[in-house]
Coordinates of N, CA and C in Angstrom, one line a residue:
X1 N 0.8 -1.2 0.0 CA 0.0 0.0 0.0 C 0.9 1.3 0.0
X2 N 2.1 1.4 0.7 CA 2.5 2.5 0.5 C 3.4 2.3 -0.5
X3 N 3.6 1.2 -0.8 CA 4.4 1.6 -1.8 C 3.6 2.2 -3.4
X4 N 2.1 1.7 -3.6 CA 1.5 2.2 -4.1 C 1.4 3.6 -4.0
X5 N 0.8 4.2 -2.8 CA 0.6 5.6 -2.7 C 2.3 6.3 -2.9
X6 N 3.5 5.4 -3.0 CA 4.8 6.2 -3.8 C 4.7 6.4 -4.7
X7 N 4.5 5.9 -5.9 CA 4.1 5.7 -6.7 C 3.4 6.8 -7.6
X8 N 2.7 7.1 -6.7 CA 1.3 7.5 -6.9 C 1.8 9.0 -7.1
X9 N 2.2 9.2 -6.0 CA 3.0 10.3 -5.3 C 4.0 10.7 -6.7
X10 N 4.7 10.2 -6.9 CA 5.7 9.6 -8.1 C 5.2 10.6 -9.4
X11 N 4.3 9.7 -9.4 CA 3.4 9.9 -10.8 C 3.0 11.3 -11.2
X12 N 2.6 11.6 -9.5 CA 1.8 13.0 -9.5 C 3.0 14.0 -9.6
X13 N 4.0 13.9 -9.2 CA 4.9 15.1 -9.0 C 5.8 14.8 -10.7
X14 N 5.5 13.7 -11.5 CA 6.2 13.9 -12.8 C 4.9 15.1 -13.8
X15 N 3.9 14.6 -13.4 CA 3.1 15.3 -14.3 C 2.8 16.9 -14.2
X16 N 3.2 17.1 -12.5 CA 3.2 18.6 -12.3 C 4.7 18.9 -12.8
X17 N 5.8 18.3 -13.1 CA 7.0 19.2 -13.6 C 6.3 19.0 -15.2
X18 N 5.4 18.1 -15.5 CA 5.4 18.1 -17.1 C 4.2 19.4 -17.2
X19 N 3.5 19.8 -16.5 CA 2.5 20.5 -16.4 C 3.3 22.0 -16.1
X20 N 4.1 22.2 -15.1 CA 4.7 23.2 -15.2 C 5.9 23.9 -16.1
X21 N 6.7 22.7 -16.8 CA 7.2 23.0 -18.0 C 6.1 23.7 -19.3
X22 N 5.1 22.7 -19.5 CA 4.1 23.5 -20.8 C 3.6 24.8 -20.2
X23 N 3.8 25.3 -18.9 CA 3.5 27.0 -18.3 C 4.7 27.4 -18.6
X24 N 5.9 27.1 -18.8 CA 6.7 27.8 -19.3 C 6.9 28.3 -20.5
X25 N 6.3 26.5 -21.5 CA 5.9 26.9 -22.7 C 5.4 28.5 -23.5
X26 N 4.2 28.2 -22.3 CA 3.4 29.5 -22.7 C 3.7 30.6 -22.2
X27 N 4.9 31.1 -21.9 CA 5.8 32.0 -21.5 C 6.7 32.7 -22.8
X28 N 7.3 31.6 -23.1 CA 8.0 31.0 -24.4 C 7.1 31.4 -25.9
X29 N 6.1 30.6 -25.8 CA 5.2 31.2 -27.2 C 4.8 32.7 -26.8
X30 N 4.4 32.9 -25.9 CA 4.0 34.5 -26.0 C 5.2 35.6 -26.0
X31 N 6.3 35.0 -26.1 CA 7.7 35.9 -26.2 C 7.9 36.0 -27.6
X32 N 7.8 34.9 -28.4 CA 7.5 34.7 -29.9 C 6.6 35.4 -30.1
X33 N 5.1 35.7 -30.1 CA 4.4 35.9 -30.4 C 4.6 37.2 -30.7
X34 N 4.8 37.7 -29.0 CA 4.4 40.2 -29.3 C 5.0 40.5 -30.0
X35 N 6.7 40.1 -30.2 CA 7.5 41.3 -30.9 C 6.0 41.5 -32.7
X36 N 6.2 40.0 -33.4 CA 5.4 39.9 -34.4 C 3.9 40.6 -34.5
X37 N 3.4 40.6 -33.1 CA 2.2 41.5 -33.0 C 2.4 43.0 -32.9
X38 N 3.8 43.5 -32.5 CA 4.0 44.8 -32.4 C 4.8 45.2 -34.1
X39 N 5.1 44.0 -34.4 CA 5.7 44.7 -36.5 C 4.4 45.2 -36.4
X40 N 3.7 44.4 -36.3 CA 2.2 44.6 -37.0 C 1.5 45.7 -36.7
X41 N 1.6 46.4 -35.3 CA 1.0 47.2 -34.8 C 1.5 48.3 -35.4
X42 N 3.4 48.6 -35.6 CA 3.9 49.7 -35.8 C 3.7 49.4 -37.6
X43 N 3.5 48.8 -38.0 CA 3.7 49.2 -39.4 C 2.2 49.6 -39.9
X44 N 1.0 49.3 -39.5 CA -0.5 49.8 -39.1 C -0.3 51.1 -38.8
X45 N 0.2 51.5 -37.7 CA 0.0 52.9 -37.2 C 0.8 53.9 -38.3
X46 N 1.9 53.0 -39.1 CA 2.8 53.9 -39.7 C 2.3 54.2 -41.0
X47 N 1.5 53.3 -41.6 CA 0.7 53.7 -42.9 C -0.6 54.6 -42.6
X48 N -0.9 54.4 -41.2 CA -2.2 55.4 -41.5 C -1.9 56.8 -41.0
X49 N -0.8 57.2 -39.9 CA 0.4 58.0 -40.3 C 0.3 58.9 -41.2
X50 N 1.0 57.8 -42.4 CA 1.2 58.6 -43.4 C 0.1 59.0 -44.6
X51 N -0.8 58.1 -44.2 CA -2.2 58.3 -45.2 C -2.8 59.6 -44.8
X52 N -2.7 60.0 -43.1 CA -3.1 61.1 -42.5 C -2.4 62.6 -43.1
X53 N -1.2 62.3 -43.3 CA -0.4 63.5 -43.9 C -0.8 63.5 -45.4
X54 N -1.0 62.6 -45.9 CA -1.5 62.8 -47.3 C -2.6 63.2 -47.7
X55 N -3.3 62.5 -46.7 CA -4.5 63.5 -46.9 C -4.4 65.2 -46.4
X56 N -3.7 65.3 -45.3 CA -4.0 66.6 -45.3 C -3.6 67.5 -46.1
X57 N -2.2 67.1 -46.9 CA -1.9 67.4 -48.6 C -2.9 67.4 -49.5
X58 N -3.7 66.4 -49.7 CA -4.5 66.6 -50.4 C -5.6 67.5 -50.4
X59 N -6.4 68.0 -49.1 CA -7.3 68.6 -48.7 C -6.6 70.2 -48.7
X60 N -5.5 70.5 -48.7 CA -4.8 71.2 -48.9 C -4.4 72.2 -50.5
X61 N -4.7 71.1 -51.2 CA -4.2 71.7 -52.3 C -5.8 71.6 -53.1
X62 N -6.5 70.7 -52.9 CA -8.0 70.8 -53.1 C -8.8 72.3 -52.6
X63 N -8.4 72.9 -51.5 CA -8.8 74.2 -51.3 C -8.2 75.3 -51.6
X64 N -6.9 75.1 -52.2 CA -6.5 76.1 -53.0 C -6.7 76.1 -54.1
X65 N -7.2 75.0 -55.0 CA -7.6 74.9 -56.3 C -8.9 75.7 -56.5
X66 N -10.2 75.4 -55.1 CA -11.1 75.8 -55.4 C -11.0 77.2 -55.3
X67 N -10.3 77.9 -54.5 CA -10.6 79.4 -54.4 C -9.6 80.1 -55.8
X68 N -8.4 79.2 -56.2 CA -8.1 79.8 -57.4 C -8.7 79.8 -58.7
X69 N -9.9 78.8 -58.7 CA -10.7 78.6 -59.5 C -12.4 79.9 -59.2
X70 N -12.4 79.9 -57.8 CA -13.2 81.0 -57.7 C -12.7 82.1 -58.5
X71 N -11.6 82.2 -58.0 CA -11.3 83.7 -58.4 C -11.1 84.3 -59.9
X72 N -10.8 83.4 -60.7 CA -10.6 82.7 -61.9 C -12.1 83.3 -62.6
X73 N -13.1 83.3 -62.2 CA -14.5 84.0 -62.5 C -15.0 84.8 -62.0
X74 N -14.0 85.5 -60.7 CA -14.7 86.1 -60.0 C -14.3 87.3 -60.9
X75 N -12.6 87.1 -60.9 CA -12.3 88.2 -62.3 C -12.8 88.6 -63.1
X76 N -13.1 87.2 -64.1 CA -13.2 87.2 -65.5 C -15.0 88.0 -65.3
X77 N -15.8 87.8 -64.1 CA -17.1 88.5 -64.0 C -17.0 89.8 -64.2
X78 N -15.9 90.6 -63.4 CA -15.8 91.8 -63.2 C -15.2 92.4 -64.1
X79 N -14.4 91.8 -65.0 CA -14.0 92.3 -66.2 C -15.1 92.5 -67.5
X80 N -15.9 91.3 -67.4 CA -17.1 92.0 -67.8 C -17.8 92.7 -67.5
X81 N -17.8 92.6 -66.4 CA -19.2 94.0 -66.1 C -18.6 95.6 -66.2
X82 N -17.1 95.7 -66.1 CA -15.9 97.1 -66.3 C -16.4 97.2 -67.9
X83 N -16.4 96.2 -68.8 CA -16.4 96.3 -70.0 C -17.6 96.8 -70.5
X84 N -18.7 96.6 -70.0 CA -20.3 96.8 -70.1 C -20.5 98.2 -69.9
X85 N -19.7 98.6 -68.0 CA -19.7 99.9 -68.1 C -19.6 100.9 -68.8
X86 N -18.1 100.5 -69.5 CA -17.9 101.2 -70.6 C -17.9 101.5 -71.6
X87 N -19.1 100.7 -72.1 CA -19.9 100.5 -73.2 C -21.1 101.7 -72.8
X88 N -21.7 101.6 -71.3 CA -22.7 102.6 -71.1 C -22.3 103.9 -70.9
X89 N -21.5 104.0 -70.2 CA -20.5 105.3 -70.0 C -19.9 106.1 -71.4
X90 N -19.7 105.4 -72.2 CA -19.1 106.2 -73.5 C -19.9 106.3 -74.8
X91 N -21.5 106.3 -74.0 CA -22.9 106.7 -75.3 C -22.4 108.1 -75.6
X92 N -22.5 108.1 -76.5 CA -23.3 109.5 -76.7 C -24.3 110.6 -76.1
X93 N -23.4 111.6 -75.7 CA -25.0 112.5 -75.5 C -26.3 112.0 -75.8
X94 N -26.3 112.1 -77.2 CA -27.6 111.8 -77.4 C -28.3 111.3 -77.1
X95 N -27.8 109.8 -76.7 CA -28.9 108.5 -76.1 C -29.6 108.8 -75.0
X96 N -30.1 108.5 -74.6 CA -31.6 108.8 -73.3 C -30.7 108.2 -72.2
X97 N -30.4 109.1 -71.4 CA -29.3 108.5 -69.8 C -30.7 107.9 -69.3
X98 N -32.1 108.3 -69.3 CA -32.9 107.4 -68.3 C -32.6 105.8 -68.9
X99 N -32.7 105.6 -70.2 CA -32.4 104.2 -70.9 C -31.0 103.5 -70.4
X100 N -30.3 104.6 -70.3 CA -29.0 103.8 -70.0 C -28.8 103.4 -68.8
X101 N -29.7 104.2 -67.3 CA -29.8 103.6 -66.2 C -30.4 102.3 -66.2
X102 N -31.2 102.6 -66.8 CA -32.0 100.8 -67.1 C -30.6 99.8 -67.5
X103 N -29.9 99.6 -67.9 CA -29.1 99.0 -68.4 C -28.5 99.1 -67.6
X104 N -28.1 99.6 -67.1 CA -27.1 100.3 -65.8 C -27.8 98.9 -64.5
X105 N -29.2 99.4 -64.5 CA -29.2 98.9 -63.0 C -29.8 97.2 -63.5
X106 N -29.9 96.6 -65.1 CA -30.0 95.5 -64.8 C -28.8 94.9 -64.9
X107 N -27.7 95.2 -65.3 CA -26.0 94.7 -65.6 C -26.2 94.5 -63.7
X108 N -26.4 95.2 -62.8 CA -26.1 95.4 -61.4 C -26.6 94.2 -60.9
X109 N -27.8 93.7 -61.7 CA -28.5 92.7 -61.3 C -28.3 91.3 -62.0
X110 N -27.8 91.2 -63.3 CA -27.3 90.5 -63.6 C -25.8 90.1 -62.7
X111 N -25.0 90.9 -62.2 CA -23.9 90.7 -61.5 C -24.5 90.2 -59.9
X112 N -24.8 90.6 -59.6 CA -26.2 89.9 -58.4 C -26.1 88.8 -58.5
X113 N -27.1 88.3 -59.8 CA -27.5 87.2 -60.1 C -26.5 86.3 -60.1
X114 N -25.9 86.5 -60.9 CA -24.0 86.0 -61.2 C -23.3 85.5 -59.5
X115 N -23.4 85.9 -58.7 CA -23.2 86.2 -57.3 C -23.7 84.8 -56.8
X116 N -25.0 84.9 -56.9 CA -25.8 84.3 -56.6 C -25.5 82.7 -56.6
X117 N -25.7 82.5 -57.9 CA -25.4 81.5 -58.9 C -23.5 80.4 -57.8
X118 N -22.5 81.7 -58.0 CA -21.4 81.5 -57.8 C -21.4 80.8 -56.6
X119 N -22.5 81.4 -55.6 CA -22.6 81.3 -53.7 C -23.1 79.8 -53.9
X120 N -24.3 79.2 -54.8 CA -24.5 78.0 -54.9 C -23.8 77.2 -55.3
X121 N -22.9 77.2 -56.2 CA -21.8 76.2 -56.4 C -20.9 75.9 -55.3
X122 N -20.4 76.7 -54.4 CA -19.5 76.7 -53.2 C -20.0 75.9 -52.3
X123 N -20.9 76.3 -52.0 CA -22.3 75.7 -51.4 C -22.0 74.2 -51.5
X124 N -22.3 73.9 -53.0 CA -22.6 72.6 -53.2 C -21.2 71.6 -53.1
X125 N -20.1 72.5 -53.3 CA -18.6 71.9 -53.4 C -18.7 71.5 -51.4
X126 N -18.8 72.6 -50.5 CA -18.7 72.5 -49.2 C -19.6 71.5 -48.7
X127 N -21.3 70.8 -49.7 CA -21.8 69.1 -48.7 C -21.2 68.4 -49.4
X128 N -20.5 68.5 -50.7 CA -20.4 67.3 -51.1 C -19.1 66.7 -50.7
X129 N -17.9 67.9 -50.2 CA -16.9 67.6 -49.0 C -16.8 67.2 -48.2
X130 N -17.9 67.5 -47.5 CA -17.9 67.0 -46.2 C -18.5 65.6 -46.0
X131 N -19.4 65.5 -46.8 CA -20.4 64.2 -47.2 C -18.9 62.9 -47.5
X132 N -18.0 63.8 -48.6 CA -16.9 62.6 -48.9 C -16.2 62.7 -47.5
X133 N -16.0 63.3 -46.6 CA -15.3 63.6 -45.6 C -15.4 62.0 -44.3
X134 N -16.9 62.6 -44.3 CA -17.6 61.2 -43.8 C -17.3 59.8 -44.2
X135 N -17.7 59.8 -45.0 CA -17.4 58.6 -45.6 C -15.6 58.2 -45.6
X136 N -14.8 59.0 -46.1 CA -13.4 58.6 -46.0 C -12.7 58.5 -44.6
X137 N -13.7 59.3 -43.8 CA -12.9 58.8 -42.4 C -13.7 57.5 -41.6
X138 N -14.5 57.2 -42.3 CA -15.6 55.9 -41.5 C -14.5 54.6 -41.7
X139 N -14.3 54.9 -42.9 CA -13.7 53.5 -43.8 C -12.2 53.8 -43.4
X140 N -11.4 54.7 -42.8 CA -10.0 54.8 -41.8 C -10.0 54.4 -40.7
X141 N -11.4 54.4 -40.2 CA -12.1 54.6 -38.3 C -12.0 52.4 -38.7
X142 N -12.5 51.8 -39.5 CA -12.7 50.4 -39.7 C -11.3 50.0 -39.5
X143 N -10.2 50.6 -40.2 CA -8.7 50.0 -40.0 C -8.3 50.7 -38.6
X144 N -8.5 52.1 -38.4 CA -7.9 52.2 -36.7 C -8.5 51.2 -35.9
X145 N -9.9 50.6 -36.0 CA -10.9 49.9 -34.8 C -9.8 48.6 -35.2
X146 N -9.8 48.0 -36.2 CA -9.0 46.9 -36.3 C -7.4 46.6 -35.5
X147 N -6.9 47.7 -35.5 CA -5.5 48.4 -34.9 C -5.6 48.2 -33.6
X148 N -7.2 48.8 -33.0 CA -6.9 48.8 -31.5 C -7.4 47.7 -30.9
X149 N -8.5 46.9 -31.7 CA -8.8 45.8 -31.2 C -7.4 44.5 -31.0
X150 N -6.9 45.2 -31.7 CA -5.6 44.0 -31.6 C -5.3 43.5 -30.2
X151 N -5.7 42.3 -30.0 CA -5.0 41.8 -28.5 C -4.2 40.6 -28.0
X152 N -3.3 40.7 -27.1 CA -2.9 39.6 -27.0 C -3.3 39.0 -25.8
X153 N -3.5 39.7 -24.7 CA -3.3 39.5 -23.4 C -4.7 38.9 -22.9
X154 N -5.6 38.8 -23.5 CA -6.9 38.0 -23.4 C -6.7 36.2 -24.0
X155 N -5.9 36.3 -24.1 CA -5.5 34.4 -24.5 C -5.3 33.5 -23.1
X156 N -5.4 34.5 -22.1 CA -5.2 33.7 -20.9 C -6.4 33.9 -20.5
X157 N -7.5 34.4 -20.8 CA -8.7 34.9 -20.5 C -10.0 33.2 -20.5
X158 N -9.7 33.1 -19.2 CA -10.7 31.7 -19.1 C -9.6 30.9 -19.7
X159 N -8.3 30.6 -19.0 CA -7.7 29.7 -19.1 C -6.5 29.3 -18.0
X160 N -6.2 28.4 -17.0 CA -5.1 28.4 -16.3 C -4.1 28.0 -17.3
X161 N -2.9 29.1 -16.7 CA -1.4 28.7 -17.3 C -1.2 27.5 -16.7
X162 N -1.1 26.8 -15.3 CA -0.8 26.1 -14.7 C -1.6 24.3 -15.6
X163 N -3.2 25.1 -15.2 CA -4.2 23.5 -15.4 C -4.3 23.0 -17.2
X164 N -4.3 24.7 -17.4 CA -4.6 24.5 -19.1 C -4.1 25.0 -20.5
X165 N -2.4 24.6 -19.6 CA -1.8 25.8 -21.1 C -1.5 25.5 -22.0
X166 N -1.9 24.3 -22.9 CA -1.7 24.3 -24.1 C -3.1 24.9 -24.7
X167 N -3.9 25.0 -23.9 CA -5.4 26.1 -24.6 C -4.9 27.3 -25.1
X168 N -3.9 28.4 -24.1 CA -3.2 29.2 -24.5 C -2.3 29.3 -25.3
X169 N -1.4 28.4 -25.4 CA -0.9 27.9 -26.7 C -1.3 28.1 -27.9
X170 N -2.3 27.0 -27.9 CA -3.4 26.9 -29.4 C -3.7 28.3 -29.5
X171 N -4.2 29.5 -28.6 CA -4.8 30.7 -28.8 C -3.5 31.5 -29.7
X172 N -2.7 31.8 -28.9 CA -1.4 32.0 -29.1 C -1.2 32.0 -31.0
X173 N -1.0 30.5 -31.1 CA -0.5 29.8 -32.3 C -1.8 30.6 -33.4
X174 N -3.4 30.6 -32.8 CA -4.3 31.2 -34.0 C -4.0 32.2 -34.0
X175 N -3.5 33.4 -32.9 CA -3.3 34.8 -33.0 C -2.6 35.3 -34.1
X176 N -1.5 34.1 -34.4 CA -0.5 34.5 -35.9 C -1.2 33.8 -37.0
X177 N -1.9 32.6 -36.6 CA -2.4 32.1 -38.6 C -3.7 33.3 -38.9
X178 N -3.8 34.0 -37.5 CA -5.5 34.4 -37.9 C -5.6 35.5 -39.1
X179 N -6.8 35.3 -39.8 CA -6.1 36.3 -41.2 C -7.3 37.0 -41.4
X180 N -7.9 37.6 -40.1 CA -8.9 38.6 -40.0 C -8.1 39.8 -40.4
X181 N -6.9 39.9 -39.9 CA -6.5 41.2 -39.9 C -4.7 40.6 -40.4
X182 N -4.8 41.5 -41.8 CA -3.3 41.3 -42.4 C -2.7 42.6 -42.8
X183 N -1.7 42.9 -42.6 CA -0.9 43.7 -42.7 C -1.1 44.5 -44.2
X184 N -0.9 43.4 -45.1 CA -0.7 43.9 -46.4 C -2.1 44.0 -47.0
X185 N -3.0 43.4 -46.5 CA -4.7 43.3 -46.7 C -5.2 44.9 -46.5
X186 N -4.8 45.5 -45.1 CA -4.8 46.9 -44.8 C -3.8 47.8 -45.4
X187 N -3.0 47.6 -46.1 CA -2.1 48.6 -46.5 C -2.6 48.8 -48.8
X188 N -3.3 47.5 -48.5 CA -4.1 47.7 -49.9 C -5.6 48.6 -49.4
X189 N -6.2 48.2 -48.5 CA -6.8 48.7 -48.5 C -6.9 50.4 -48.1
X190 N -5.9 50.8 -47.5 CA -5.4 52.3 -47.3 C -5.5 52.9 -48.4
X191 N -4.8 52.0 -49.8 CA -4.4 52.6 -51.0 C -5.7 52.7 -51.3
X192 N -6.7 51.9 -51.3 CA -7.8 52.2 -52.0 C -8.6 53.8 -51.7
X193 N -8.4 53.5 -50.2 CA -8.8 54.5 -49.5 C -8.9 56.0 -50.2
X194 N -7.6 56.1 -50.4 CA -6.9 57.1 -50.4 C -6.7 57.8 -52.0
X195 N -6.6 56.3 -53.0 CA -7.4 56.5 -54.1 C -8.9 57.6 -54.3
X196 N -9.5 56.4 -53.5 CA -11.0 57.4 -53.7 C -11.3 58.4 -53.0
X197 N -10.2 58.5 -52.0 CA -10.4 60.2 -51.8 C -10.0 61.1 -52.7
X198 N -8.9 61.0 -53.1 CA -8.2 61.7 -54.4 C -9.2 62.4 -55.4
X199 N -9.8 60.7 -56.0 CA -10.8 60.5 -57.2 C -12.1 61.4 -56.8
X200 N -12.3 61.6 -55.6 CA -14.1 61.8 -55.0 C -13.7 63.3 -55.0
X201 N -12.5 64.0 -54.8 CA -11.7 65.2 -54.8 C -11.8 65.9 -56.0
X202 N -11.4 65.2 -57.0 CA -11.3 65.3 -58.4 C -12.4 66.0 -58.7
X203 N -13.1 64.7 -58.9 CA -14.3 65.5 -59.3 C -15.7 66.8 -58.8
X204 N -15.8 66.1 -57.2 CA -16.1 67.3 -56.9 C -15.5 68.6 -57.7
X205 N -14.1 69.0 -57.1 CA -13.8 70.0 -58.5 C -14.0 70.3 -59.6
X206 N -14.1 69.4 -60.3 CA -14.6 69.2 -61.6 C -16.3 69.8 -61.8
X207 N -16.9 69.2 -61.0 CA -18.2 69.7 -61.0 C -18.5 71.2 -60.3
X208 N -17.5 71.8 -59.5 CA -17.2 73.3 -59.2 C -16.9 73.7 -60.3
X209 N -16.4 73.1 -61.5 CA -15.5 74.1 -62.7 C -16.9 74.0 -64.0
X210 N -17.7 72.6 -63.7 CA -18.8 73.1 -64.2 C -19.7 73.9 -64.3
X211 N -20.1 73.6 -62.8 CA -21.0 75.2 -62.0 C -20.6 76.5 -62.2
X212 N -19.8 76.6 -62.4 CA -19.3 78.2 -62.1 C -19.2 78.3 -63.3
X213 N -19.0 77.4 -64.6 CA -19.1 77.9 -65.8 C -20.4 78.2 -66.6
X214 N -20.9 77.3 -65.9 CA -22.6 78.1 -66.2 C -23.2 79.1 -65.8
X215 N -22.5 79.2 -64.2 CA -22.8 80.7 -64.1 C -22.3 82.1 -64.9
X216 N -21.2 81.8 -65.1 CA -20.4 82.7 -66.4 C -21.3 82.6 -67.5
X217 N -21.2 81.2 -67.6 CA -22.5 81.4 -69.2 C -23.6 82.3 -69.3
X218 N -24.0 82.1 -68.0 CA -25.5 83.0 -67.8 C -24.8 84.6 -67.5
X219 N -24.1 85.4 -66.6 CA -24.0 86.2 -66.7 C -23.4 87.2 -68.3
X220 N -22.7 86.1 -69.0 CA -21.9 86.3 -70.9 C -23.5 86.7 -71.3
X221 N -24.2 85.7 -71.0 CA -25.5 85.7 -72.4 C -26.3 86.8 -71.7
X222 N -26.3 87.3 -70.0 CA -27.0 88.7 -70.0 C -26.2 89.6 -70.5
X223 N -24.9 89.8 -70.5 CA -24.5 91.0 -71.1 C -23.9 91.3 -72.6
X224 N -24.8 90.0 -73.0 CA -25.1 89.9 -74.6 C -26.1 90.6 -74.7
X225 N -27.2 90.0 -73.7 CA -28.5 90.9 -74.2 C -28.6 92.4 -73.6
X226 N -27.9 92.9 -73.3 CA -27.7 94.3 -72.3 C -26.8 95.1 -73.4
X227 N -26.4 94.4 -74.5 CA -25.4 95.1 -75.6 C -26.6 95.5 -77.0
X228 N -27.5 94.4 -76.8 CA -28.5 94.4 -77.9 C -29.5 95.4 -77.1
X229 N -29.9 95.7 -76.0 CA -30.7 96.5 -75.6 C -30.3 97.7 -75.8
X230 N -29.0 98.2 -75.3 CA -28.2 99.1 -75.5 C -28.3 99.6 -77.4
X231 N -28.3 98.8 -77.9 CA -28.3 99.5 -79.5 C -29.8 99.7 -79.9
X232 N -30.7 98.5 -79.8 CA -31.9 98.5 -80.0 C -33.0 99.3 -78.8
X233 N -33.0 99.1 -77.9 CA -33.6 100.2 -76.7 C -33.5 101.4 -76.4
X234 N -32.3 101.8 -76.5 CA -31.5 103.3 -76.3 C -30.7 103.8 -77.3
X235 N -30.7 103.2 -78.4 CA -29.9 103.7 -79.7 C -28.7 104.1 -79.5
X236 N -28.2 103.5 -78.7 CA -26.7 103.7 -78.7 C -26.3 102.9 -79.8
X237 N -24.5 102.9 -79.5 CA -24.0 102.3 -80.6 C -23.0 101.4 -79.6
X238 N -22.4 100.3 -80.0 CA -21.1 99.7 -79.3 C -19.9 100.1 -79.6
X239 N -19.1 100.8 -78.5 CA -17.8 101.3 -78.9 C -16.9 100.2 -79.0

């Protein structure tokens, strides 16, 4: 009998050094494991980093485009309407000045209108910014949430190192095959990102250079008809 309960005794103190060796194990695998979870973390933080500086490049040179492109008609408006003046300004005596005020005060209104027109396009450049704004930071917010959810320290979570560590282990070992979250998976997807902010940039602009050309259009074709009034209404002549 006692020699059995030696035995026994024996038995039990081999399986706790074999039991406390696989706790060292998982000492061992999770020393393997972080450095490879921290590549991961710093090369994540360092692409979006830098996606963050490029965007603010981009957002940057996107608002200088649009106000140089404002100004680009705000000019070319007022150069028309100097040129109009001086079309009304250099009648003749003869012509009827009440006629020429009329001309006078719808060119004022035509420039108004022109105004008007210009304040809508800005308008519409500033939701459809911010609308892309949204959107391109939701789909950045998806890869930072991914970034911070990263964990390692929950693999012991509902597990003894002592009673159950090759469970940690196994956790451990999925933490690296797991291919929820890949490095180069997010660094394509950045590019895409960043792509269609570019692209969604673009055009927005594009459709400001439309707008505002139509507003020019419409102010040109009133001060086409303010030239034909001018000859036919008030009998002036075009200098």
């Amino acid at each position: 009998m006692k020699r059995l309960i030696f035995i026994l005794a024996l038995f039990g103190a081999t399986l706790a050094q074999s039991s406390r060796q696989s706790a060292t194990d998982v000492i061992r695998k999770f020393k393997e494991v972080a450095p490879k979870y921290l590549e991961i973390l710093e090369a994540g933080e360092t692409e979006l980093e830098q996606l963050r500086v490029e965007r603010s490049d981009m957002v940057a040179k996107f608002h200088d485009d649009i106000i140089i492109i404002k100004e680009s008609y705000v000019v070319d408006a007022i150069k028309k309407e100097i040129s109009m003046h001086q079309q009304i300004t250099g009648q003749p005596f003869s012509v009827d000045v009440t006629c020429l005020k009329f001309v006078n005060t719808t060119l004022d209104m035509n420039m108004d209108l022109a105004g008007a027109g210009f304040t809508n396009c800005i308008n519409n450049v500033d939701e459809a910014f911010n609308g892309m704004v949204a959107k391109y930071l939701n789909a950045i917010g998806v890869q930072e949430t991914m970034l911070n959810e990263l964990r390692l320290l929950d693999v012991f979570r509902g597990d003894n190192v002592f009673y159950t560590p090759q469970n940690i282990i196994d956790k451990l070992d999925s933490k690296l095959a797991d291919l929820k979250f890949n490095p180069e998976s997010m660094n394509e997807d950045l590019k895409k990102a960043k792509e269609t902010f570019k692209n969604d940039l673009e055009k927005i602009r594009s459709d400001y250079v439309g707008c505002m050309t139509q507003g020019e259009q419409l102010l040109s074709d009133g001060i086409t008809l303010l030239n034909m009034q001018l000859t036919f209404s008030c009998l002036g002549k075009l200098i």
